Coordinates of C-alpha atoms and ligand atoms in Angstrom, one line a residue:
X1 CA 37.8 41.2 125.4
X2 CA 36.9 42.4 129.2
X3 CA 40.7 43.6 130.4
X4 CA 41.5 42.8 134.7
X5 CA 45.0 44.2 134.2
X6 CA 44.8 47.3 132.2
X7 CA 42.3 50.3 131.4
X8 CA 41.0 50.9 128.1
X9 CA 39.1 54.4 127.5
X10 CA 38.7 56.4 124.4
X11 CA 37.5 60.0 124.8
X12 CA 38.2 63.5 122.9
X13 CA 39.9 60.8 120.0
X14 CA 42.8 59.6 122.5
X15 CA 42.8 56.2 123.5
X16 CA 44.4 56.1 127.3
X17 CA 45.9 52.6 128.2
X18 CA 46.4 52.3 131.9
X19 CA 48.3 49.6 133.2
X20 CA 46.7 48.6 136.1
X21 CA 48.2 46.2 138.7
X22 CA 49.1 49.4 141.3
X23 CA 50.2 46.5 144.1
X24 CA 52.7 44.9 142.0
X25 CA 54.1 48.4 140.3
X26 CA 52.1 47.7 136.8
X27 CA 55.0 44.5 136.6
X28 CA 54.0 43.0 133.1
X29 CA 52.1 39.0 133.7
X30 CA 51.4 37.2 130.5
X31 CA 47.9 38.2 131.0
X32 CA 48.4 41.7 131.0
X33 CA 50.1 41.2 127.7
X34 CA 47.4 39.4 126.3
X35 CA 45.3 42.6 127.2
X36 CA 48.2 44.9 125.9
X37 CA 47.7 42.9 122.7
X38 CA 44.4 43.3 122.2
X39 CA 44.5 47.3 122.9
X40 CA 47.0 47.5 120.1
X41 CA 44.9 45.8 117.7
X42 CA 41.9 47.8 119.1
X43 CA 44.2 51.2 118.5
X44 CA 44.8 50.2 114.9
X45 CA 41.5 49.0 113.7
X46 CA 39.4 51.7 115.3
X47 CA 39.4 55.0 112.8
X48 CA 37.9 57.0 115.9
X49 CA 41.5 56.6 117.8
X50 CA 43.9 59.1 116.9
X51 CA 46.7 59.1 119.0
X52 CA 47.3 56.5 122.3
X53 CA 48.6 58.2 126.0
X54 CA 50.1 55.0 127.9
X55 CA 50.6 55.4 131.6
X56 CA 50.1 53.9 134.8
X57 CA 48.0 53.5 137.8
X58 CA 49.4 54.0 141.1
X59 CA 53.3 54.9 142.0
X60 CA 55.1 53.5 139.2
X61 CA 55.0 53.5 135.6
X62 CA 55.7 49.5 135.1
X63 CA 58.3 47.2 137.2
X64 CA 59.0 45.1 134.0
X65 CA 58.2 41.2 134.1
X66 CA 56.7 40.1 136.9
X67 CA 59.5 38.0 138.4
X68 CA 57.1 35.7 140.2
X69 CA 56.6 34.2 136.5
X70 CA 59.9 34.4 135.6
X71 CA 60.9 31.2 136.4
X72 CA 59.6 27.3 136.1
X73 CA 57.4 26.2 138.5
X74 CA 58.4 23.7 141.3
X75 CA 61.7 24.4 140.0
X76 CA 61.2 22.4 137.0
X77 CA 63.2 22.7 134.1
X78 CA 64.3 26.3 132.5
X79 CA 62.3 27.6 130.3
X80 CA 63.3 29.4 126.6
X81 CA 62.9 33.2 127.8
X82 CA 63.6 34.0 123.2
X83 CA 60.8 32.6 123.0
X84 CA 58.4 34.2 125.4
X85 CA 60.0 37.6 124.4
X86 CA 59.4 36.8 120.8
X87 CA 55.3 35.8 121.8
X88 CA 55.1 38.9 124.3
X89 CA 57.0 41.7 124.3
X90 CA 58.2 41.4 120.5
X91 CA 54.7 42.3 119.3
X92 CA 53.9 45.1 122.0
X93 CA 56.8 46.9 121.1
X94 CA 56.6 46.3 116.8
X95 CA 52.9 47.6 117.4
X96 CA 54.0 50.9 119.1
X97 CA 56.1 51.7 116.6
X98 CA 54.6 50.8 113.7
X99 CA 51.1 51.9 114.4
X100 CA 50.7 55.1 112.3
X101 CA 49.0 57.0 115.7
X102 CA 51.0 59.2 117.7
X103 CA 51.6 57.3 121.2
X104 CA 51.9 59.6 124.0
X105 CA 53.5 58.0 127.0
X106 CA 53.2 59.4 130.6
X107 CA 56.0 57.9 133.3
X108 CA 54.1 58.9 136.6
X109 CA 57.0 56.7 138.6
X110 CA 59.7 54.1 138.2
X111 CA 59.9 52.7 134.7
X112 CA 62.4 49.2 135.2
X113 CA 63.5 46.9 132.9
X114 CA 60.6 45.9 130.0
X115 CA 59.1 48.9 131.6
X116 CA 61.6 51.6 130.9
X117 CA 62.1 50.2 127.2
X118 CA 58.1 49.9 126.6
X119 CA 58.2 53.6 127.8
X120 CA 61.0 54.6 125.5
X121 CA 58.8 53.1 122.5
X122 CA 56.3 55.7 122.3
X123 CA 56.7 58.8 120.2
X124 CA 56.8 61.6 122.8
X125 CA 58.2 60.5 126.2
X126 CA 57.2 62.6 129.2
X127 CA 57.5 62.3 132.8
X128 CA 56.7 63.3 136.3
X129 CA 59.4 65.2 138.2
X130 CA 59.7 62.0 140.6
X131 CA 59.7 59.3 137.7
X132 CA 63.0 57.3 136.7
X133 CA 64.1 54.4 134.2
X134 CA 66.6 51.2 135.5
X135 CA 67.6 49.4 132.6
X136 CA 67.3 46.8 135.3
X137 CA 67.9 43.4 133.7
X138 CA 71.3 42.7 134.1
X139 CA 71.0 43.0 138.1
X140 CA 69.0 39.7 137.5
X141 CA 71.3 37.8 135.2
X142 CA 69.4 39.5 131.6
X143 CA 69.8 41.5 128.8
X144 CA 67.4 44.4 127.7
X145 CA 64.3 43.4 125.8
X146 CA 62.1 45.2 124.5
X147 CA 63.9 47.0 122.2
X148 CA 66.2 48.8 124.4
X149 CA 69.2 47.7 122.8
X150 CA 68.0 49.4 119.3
X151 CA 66.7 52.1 121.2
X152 CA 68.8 53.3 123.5
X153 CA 71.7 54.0 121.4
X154 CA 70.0 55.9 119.4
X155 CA 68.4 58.2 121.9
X156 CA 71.1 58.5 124.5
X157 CA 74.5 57.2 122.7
X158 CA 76.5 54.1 122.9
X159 CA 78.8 55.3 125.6
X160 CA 76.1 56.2 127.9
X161 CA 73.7 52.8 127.2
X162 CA 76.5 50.9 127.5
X163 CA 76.7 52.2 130.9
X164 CA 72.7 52.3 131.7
X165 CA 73.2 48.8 130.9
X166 CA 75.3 47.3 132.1
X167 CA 75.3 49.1 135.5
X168 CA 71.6 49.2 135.7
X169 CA 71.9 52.7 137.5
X170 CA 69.0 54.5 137.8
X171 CA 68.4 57.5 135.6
X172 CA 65.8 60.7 137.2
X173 CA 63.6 61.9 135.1
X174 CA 65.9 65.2 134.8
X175 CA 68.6 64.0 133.7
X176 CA 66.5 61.4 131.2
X177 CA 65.6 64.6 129.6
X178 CA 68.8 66.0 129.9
X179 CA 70.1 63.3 128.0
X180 CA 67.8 63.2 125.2
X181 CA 66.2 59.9 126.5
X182 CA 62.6 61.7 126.8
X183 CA 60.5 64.7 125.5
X184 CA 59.9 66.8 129.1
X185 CA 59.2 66.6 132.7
X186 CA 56.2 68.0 134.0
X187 CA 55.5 68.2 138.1
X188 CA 54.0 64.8 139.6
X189 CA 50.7 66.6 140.1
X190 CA 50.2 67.8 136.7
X191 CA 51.8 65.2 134.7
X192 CA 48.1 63.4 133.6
X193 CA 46.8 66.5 132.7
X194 CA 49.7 67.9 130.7
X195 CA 50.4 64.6 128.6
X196 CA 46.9 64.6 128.0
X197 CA 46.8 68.1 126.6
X198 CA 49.3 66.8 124.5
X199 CA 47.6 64.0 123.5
X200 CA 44.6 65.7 123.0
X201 CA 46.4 68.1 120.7
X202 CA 48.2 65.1 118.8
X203 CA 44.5 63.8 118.0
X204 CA 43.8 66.8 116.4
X205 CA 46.3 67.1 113.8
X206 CA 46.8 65.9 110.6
X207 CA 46.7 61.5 111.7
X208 CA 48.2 60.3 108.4
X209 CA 50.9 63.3 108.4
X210 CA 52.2 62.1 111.7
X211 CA 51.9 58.7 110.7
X212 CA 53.8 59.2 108.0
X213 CA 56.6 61.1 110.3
X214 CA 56.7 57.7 112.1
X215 CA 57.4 55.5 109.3
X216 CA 60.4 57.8 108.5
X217 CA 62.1 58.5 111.6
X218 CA 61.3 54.3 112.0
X219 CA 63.9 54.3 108.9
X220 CA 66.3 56.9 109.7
X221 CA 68.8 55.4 111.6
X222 CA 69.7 52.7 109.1
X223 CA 68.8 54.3 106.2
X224 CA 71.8 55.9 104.6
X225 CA 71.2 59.4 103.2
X226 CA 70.2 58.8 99.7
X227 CA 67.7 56.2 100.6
X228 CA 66.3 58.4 103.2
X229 CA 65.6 61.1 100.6
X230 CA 63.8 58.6 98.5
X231 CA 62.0 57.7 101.5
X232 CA 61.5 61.3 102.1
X233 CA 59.6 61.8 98.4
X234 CA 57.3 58.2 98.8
X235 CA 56.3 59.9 102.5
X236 CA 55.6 63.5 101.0
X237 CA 53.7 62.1 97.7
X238 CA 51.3 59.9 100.3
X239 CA 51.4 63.1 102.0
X240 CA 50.3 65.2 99.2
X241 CA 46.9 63.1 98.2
X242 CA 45.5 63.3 101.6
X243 CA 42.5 65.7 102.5
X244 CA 44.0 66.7 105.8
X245 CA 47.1 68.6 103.4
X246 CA 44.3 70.0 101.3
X247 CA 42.3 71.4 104.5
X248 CA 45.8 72.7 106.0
X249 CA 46.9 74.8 103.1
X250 CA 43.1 75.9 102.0
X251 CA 42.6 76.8 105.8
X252 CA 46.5 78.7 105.7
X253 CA 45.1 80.8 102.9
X254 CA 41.9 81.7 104.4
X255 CA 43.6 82.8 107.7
X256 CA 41.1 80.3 109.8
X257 CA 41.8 77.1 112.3
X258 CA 42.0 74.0 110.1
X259 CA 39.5 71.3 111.1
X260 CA 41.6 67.9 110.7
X261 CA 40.1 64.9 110.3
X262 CA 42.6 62.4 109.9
X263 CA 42.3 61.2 106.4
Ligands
T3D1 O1 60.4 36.2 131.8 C1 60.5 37.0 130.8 O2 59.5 37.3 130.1 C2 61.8 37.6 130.5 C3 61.7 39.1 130.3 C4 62.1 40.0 131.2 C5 61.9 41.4 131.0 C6 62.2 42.2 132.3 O3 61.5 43.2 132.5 S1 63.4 41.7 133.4 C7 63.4 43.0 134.7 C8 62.3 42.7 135.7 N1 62.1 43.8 136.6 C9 63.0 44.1 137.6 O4 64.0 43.4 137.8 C10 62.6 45.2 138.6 C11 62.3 44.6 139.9 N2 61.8 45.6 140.8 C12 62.6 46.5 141.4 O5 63.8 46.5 141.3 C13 61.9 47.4 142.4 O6 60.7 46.9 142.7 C14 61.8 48.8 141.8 C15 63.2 49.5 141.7 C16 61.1 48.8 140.4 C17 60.9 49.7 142.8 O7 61.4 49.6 144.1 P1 60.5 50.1 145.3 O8 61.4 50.0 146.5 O9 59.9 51.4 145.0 O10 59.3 49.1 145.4 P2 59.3 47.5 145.9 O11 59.0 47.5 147.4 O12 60.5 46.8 145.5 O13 58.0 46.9 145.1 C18 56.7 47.1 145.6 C19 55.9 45.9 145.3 O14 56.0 45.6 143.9 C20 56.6 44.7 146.0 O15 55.5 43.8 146.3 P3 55.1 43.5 147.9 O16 56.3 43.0 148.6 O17 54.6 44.8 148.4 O18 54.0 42.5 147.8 C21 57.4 44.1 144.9 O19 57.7 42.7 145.1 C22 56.5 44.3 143.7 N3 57.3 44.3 142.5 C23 58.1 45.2 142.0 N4 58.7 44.9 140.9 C24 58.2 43.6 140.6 C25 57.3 43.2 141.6 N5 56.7 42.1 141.6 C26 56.9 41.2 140.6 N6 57.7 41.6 139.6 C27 58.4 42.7 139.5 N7 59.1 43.0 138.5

């Protein structure tokens, strides 16, 4: 599939996924879905991809929906939003978590609405000293999609995404941190380079192992402890048989680098 609305490019084993409509903020259109879609599948399939850095072009990170196709044409009759969530930005976010990649994502600006909570989806949140997240939907008459409402919670607390909410306040990158809602802030001018350094070093680590990591922490927070320990035990056996745990502990005895290679 030839993408208009995003970048695709694959290089030292990290995919980078730029969303690319820099006039419009990155705002999401259903056919910049369709290509975020198709990316995810691509990320999955391909063995050569071994961790994702989403970010995006321009000013801003991503504006959310595109508003000029949020509503029915000619003023026709409303259309069932559940629905388009459930085709659109239900999959993009199910993918993110559940592809066993480490997703790097880099915030180089605002982050509103489905754009904040797409951000919040990866696995290691970082952003430029001038980025920011508006949880922005309910200054238009919505709720948070995207998974915001799962994720939010979890990162921030109730009391303070109750209040990200429903205010729709906007949130600097600072105090994102500061809150626990990201990983780190890195200056505007460095922030590509730095998240791709991390990237970079993501891809060469042990894929399954951090896979693995993924499909816990994806459990933990409705997992009571017991079940999490059993969870725990599955992850470590899967852990145990794979030749990236051999090469780490055969490369920890012979006091050299291990060479992972993702299997
Ligand atoms: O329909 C469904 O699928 C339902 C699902 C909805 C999920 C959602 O994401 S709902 C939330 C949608 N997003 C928003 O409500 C945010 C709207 N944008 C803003 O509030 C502001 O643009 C920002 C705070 C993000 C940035 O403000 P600022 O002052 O830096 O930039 P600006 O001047 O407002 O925007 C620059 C351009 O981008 C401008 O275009 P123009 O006039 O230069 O041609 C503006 O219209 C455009 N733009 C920004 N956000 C959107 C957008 N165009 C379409 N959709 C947008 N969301």
């Amino acid at each position: 599939m030839d993408y208009e609305f995003i970048r695709y490019d694959l290089q030292e084993r990290v995919a980078t996924l730029t969303l690319h409509r820099p006039e419009k903020l990155n705002s999401v259109t259903r056919g910049m879905i369709r290509e975020l879609h198709d990316a995810m599948r691509r990320i999955d399939d391909d063995d050569a991809v071994r961790a994702v850095l989403l970010t995006g072009a321009g000013r801003a990170f991503c504006a959310g929906q595109d508003l000029g196709e949020a509503l029915p044409e000619n003023g026709g009759e409303a259309v069932d939003l559940g629905a388009i969530v459930q085709e659109t930005y239900n999959p993009l976010i199910r993918a993110m978590r559940h592809i066993e990649k480490p997703f790097v994502v880099a915030v180089n600006g605002v982050a509103a609405g489905a754009g904040a909570n797409i951000a919040l989806a990866g696995d290691v949140v970082v952003a430029g000293a001038s980025a920011s997240f508006i949880q922005a939907f309910s200054k238009i008459g919505l709720v948070p999609d995207s998974g915001g409402t799962w994720l939010l919670p979890r990162l921030v607390g109730l009391g303070r995404a109750s209040g990200l909410m429903m205010l729709a306040d906007k949130v600097e990158a600072e105090d994102a941190r500061a809150m626990g809602m990201i990983y780190a802030v890195y200056p505007d001018d460095t922030l590509q380079q730095d998240a791709r350094a991390l990237a970079v070093r993501l891809a060469q680590m042990p894929t399954k192992s951090l896979g693995l990591i993924k499909r816990g922490l994806n459990q933990a927070f409705h997992h009571g402890l017991d079940e999490q320990l059993d969870l725990e035990a599955d992850l470590q056996r899967a852990a145990g048989y794979t030749a990236d745990f051999q090469e780490g502990v055969q490369a920890f005895l012979e006091k050299r680098a291990p060479t992972y290679e993702g299997r």
